[in-house]
PDB file of C-alpha atoms in Angstrom:
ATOM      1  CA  UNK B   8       0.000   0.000   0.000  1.00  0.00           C
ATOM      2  CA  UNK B   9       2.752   2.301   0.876  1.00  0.00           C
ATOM      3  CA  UNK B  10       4.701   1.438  -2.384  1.00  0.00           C
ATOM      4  CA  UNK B  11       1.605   2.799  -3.886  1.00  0.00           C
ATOM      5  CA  UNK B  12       1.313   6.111  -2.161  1.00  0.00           C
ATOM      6  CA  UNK B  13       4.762   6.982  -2.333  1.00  0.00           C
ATOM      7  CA  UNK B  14       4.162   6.659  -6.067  1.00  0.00           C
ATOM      8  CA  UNK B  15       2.818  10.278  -6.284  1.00  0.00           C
ATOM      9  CA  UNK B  16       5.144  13.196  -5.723  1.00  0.00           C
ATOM     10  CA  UNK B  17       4.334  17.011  -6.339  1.00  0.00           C
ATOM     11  CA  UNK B  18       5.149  16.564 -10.191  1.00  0.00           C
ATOM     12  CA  UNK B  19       2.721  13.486 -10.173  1.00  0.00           C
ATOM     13  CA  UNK B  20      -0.182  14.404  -8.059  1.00  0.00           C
ATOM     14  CA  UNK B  21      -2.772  12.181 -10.589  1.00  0.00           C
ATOM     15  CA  UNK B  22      -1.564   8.769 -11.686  1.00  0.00           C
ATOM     16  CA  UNK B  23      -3.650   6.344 -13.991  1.00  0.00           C
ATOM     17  CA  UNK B  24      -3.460   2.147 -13.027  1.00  0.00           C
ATOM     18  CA  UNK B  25      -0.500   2.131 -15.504  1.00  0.00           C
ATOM     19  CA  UNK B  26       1.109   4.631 -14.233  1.00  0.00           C
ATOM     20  CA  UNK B  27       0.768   3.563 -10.673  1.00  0.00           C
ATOM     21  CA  UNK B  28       1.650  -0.064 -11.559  1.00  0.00           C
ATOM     22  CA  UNK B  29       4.771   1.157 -13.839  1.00  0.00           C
ATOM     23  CA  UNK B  30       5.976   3.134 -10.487  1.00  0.00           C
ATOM     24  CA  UNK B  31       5.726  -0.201  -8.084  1.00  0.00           C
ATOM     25  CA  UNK B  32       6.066  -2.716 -10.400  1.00  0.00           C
ATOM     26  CA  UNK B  33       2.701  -4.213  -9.200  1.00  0.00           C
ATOM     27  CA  UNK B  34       0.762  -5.992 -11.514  1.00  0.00           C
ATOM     28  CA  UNK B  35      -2.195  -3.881 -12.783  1.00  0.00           C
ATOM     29  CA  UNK B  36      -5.024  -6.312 -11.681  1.00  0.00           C
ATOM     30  CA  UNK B  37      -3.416  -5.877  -7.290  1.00  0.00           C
ATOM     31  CA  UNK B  38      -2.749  -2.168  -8.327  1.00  0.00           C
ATOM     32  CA  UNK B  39      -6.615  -2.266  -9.381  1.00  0.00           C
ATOM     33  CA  UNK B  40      -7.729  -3.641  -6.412  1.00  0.00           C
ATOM     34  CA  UNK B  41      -6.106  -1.674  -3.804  1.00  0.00           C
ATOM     35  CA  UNK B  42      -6.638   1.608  -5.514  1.00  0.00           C
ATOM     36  CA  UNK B  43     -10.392   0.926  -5.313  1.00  0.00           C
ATOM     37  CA  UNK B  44      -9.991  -0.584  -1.092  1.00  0.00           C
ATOM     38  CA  UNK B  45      -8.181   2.877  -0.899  1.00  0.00           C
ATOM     39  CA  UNK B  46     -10.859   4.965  -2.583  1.00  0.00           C
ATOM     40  CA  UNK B  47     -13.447   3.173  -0.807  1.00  0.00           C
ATOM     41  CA  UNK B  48     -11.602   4.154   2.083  1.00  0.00           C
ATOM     42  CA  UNK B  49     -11.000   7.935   0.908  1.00  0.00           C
ATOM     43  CA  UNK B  50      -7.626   7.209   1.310  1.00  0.00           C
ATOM     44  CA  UNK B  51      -7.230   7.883  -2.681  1.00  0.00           C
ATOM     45  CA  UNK B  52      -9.810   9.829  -4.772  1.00  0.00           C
ATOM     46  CA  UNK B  53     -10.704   8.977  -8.175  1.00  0.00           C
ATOM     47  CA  UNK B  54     -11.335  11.736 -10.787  1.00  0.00           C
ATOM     48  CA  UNK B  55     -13.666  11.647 -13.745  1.00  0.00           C
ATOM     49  CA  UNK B  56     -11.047  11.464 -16.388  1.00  0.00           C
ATOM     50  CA  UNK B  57      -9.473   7.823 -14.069  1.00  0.00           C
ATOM     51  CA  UNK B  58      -6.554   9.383 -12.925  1.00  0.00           C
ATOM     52  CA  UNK B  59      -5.832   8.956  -8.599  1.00  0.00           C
ATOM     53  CA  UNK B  60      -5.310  11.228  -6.354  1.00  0.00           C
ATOM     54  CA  UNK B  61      -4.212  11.538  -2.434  1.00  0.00           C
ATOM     55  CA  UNK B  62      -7.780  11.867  -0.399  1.00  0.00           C
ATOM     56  CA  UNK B  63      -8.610  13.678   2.528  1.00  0.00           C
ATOM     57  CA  UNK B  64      -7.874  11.173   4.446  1.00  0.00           C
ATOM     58  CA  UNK B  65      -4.493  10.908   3.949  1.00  0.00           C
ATOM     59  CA  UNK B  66      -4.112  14.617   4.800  1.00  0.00           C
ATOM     60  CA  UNK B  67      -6.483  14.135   8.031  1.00  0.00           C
ATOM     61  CA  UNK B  68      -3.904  11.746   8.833  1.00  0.00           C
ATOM     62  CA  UNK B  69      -1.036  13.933   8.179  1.00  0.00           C
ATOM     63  CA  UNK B  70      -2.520  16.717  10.216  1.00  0.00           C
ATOM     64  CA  UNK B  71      -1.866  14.682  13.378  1.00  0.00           C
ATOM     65  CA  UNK B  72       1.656  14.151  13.183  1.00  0.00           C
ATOM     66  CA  UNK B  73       2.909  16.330  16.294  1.00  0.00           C
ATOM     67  CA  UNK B  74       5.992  17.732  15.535  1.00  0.00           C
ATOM     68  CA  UNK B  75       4.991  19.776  12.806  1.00  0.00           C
ATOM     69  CA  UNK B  76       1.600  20.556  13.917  1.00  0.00           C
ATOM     70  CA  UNK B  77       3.291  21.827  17.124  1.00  0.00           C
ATOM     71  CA  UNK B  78       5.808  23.953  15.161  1.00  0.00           C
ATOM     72  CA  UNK B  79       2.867  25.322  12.662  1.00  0.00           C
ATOM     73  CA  UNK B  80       0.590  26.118  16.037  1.00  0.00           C
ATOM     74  CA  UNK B  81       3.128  28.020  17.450  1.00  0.00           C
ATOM     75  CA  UNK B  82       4.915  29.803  14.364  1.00  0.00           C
ATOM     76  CA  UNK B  83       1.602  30.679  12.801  1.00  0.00           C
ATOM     77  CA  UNK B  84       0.659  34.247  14.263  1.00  0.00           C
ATOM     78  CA  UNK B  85       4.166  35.603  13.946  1.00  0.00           C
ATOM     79  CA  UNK B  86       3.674  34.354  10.207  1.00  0.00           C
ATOM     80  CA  UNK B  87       0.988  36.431   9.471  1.00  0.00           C
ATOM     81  CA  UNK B  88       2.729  39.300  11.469  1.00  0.00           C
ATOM     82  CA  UNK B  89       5.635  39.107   9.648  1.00  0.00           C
ATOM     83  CA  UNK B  90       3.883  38.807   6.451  1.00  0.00           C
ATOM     84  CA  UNK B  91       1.607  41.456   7.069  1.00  0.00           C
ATOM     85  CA  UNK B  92       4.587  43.658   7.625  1.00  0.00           C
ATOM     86  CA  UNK B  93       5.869  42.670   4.461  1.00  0.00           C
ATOM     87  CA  UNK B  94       3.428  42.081   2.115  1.00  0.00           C
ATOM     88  CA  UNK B  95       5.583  38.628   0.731  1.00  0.00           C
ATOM     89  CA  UNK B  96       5.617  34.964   0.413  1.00  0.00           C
ATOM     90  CA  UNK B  97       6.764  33.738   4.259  1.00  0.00           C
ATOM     91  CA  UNK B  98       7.697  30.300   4.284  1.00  0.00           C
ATOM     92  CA  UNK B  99       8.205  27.314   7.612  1.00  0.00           C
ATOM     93  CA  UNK B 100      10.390  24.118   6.631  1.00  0.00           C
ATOM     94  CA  UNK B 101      12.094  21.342   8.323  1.00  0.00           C
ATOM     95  CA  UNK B 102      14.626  19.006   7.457  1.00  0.00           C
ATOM     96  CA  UNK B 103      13.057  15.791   5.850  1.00  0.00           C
ATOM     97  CA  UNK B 104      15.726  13.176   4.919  1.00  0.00           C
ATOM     98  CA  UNK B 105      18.080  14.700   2.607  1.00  0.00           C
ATOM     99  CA  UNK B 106      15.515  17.803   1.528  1.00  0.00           C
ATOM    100  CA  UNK B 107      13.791  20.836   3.064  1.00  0.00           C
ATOM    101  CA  UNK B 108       9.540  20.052   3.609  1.00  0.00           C
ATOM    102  CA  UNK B 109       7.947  22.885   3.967  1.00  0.00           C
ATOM    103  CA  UNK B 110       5.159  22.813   6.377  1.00  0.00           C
ATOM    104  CA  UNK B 111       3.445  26.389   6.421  1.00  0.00           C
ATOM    105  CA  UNK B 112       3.460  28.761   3.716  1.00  0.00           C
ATOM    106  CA  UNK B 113       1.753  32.284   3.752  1.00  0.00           C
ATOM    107  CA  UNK B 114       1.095  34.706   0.464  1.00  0.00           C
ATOM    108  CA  UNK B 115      -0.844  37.059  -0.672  1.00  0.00           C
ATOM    109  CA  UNK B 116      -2.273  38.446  -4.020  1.00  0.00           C
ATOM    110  CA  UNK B 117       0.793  40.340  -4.739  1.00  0.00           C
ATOM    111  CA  UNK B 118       3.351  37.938  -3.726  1.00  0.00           C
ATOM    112  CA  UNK B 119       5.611  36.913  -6.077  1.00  0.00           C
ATOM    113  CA  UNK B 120       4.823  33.342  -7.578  1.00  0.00           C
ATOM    114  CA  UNK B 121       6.822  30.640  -6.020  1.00  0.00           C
ATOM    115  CA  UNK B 122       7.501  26.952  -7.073  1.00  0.00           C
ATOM    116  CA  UNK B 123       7.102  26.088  -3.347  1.00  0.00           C
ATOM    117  CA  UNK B 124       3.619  24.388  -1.120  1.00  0.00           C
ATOM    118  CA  UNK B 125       2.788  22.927   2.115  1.00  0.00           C
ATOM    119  CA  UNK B 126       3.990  19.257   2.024  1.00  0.00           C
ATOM    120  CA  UNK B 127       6.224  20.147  -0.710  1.00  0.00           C
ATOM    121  CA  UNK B 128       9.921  18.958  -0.664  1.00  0.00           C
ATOM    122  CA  UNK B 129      12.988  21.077  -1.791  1.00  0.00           C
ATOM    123  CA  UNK B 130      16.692  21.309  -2.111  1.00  0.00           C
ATOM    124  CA  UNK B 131      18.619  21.918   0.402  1.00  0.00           C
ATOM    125  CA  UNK B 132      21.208  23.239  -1.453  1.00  0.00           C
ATOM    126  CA  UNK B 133      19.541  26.082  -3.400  1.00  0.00           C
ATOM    127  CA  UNK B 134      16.626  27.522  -1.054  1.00  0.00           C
ATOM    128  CA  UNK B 135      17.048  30.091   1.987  1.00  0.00           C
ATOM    129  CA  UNK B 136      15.585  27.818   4.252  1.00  0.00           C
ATOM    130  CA  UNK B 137      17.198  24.945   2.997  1.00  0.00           C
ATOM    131  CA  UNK B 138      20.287  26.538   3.741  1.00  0.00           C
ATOM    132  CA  UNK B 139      19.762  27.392   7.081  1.00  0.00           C
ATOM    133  CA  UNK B 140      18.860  23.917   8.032  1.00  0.00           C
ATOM    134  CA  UNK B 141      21.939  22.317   6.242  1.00  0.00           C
ATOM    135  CA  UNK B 142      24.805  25.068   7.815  1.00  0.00           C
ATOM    136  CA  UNK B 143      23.378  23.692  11.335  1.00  0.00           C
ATOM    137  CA  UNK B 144      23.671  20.182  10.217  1.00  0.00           C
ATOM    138  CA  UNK B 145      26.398  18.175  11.810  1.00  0.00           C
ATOM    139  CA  UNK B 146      29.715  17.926   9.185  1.00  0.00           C
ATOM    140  CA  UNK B 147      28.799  14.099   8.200  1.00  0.00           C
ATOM    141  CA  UNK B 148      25.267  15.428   7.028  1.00  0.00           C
ATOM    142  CA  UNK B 149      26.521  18.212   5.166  1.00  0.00           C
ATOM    143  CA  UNK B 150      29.251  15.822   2.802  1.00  0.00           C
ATOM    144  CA  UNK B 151      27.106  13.460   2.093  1.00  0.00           C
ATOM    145  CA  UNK B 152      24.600  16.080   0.908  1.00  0.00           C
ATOM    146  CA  UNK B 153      27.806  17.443  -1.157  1.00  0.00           C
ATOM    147  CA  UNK B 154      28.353  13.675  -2.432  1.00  0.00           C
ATOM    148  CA  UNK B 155      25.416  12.879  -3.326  1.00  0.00           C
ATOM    149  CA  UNK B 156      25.289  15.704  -6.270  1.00  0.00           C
ATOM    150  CA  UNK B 157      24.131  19.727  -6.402  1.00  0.00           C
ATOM    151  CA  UNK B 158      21.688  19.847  -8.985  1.00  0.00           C
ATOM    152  CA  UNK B 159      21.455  23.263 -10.936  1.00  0.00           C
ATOM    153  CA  UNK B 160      18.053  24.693 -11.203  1.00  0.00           C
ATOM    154  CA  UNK B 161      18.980  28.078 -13.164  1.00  0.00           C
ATOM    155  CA  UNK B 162      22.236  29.391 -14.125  1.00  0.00           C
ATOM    156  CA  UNK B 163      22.997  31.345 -10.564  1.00  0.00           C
ATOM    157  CA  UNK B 164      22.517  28.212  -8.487  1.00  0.00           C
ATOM    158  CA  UNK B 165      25.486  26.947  -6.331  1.00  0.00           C
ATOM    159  CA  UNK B 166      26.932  24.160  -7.751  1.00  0.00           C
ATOM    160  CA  UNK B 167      30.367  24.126  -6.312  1.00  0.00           C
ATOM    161  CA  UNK B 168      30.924  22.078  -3.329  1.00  0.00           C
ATOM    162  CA  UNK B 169      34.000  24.561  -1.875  1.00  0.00           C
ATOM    163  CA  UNK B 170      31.461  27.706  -2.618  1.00  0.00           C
ATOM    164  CA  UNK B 171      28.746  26.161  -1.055  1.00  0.00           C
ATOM    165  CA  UNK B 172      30.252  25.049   2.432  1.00  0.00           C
ATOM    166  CA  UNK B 173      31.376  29.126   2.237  1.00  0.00           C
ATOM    167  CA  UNK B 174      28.600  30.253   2.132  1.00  0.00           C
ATOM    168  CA  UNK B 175      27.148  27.869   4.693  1.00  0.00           C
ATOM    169  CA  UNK B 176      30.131  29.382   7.089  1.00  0.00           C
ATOM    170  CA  UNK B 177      28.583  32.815   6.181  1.00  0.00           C
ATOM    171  CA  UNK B 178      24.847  31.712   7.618  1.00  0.00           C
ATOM    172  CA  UNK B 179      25.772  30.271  10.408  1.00  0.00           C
ATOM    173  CA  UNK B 180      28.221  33.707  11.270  1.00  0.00           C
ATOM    174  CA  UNK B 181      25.283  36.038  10.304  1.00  0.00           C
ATOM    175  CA  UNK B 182      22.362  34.216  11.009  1.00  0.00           C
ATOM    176  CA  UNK B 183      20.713  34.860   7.878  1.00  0.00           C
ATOM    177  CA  UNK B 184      20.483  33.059   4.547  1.00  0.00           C
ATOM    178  CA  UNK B 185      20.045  34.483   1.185  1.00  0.00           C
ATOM    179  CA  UNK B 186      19.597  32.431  -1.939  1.00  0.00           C
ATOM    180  CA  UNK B 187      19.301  34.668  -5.330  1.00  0.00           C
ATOM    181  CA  UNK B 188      17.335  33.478  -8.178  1.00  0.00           C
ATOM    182  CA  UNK B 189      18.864  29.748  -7.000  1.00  0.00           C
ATOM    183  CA  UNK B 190      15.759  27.533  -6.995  1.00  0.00           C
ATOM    184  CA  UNK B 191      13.425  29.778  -9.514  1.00  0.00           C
ATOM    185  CA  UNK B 192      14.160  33.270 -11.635  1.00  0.00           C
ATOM    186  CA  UNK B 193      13.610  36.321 -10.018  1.00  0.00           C
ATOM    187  CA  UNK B 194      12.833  35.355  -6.772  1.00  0.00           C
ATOM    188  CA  UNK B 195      14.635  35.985  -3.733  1.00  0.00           C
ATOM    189  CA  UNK B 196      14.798  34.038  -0.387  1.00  0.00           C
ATOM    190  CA  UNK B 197      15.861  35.255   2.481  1.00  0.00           C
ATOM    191  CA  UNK B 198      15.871  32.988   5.632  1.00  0.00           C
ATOM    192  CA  UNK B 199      16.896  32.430   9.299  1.00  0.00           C
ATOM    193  CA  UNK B 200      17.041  29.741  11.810  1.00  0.00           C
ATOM    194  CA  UNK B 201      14.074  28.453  14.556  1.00  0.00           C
ATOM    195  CA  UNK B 202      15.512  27.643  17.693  1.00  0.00           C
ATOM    196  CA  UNK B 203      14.290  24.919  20.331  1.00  0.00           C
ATOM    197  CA  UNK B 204      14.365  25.409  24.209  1.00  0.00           C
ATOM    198  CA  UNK B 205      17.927  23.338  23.460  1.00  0.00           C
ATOM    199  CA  UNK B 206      19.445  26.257  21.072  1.00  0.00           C
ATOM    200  CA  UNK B 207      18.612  23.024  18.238  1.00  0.00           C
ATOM    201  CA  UNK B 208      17.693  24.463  15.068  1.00  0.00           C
ATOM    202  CA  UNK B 209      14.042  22.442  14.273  1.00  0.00           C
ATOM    203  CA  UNK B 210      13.176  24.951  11.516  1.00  0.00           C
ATOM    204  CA  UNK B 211      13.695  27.593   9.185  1.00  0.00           C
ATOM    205  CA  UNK B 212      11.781  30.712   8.599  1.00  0.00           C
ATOM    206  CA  UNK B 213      11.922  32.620   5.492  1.00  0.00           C
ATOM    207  CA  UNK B 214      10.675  35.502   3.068  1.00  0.00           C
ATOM    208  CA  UNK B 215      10.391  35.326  -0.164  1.00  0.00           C
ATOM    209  CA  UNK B 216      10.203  37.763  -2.513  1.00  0.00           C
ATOM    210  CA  UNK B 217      10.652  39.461  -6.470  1.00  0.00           C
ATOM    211  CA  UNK B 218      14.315  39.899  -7.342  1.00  0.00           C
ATOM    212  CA  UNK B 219      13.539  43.827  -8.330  1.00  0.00           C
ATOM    213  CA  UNK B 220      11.081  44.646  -5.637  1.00  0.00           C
ATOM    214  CA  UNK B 221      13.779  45.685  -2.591  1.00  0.00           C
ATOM    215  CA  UNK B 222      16.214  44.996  -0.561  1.00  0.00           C
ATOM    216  CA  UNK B 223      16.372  41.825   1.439  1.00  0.00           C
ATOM    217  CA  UNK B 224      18.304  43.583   4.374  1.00  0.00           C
ATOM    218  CA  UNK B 225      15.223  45.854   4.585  1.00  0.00           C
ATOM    219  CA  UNK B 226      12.787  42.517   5.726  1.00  0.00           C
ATOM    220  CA  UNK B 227      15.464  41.511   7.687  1.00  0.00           C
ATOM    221  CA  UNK B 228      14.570  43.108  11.201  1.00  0.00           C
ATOM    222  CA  UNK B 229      10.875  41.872  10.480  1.00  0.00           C
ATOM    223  CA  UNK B 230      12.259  38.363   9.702  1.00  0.00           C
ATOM    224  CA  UNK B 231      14.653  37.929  12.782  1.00  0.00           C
ATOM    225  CA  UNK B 232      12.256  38.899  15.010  1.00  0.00           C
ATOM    226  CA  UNK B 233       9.649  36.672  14.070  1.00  0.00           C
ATOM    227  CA  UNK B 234      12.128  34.018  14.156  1.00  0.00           C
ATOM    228  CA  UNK B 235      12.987  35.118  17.608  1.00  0.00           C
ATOM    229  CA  UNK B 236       9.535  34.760  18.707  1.00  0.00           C
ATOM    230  CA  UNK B 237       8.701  31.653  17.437  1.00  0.00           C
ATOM    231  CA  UNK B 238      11.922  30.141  19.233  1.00  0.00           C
ATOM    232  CA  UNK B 239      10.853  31.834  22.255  1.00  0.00           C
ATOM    233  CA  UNK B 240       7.193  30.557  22.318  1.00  0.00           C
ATOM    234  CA  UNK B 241       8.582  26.895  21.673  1.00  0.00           C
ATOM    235  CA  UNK B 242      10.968  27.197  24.686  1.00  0.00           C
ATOM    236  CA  UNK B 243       7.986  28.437  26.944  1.00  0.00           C
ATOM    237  CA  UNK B 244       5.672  25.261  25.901  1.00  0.00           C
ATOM    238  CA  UNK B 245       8.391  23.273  26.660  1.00  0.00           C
ATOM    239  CA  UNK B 246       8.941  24.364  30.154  1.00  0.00           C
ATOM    240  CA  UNK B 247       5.122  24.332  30.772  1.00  0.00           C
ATOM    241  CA  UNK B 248       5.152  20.437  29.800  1.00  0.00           C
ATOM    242  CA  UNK B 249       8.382  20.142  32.226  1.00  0.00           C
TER     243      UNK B 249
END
């Protein structure tokens, strides 16, 4: 059943039998019948055209997995605080494996369009937040991210294993992240570290933003504090639970 969930990914959100039995190398007539036990269960939906989708009850489901809900509970008012004082995309993530899940994502009319959604999964390597998460990542982490490959998504992303531990240095000295036009063109990302009542970093906060429209050190301030806060209001639940 899992092998045929895991099948769909953000560029396949609506798979057809063949598709789904060409990704798990089931055989069509078992993909069949547990695509229509998991549709009967709302566990998959099944559109007019016979594609599948994930159901609501899969995201139900996902909606009661603590840490994150915790983290979105908390982080969620100094969101919209920090994006009404901006006007821009503002963006939550945690690490996930080898890649950056993003698990709260605010915007507005006038945002800038970004490639990035809740439940989404990104590189490490060439978003703010992902950034932040992988400079505060113990050494071991960080080279076999390096290893494993940098994939270039447009013509200004990092690439360069020697560059990219540099300017992993530079967040964790300053705090703040910045990735240019890395992941998508003309968009910005500017990010900073969530702290636990440890000093762990268990997220990343972030603004994003159009390449032209200003400064990132202006949102800065904005973006610390909120940062600040959230870290704060995690360390405060966790002394009320000791």
């Amino acid at each position: 059943m899992f092998s045929l969930l895991n099948a769909f990914t953000p560029d396949t959100p609506c798979l057809r039998l063949v598709d789904l039995a060409a990704a798990t190398g089931l055989p069509v007539s078992t993909v069949h019948r547990m695509a229509t036990e998991l549709v009967a269960l709302n566990v998959l939906a099944k559109g007019a055209d016979g594609g599948y989708r994930i159901g609501l009850r899969m995201w139900e489901l996902g909606a009661l997995c603590p840490q994150p809900r915790t983290l979105r509970d908390v982080s969620l008012p100094f969101m919209h605080d920090l994006h009404d004082a901006t006007g821009e995309n503002v963006h939550l993530a945690v690490l996930a494996g080898d890649d950056v899940l993003y698990v709260q994502r605010l915007w507005g009319r006038r945002s800038v369009g970004v490639v990035s959604h809740i439940g989404g999964r990104y590189p490490l390597h060439a978003t703010g937040v992902g950034k932040v998460l992988l400079s505060h990542s113990a050494r071991e982490f960080q080279e076999r991210v390096l290893q494993a490959g940098l994939k270039r998504y447009t013509p200004y992303t990092i690439v360069m294993p020697g560059m990219l531990m540099r300017s992993l240095q530079d967040v964790r000295r300053t705090g703040i992240a910045r990735c240019v036009e890395e992941l998508k063109l003309g968009t910005v990302s500017v990010a900073t570290p969530v702290f636990d009542h440890d000093q762990r970093v268990v997220a990343a906060l972030s603004v994003v933003m159009h390449s032209n429209s200003r400064s990132s050190s202006s949102i800065e301030p904005a973006l610390r504090m909120a940062a600040r806060s959230i870290s704060r209001e995690l360390a405060k639940g966790y002394e009320a639970v000791g």
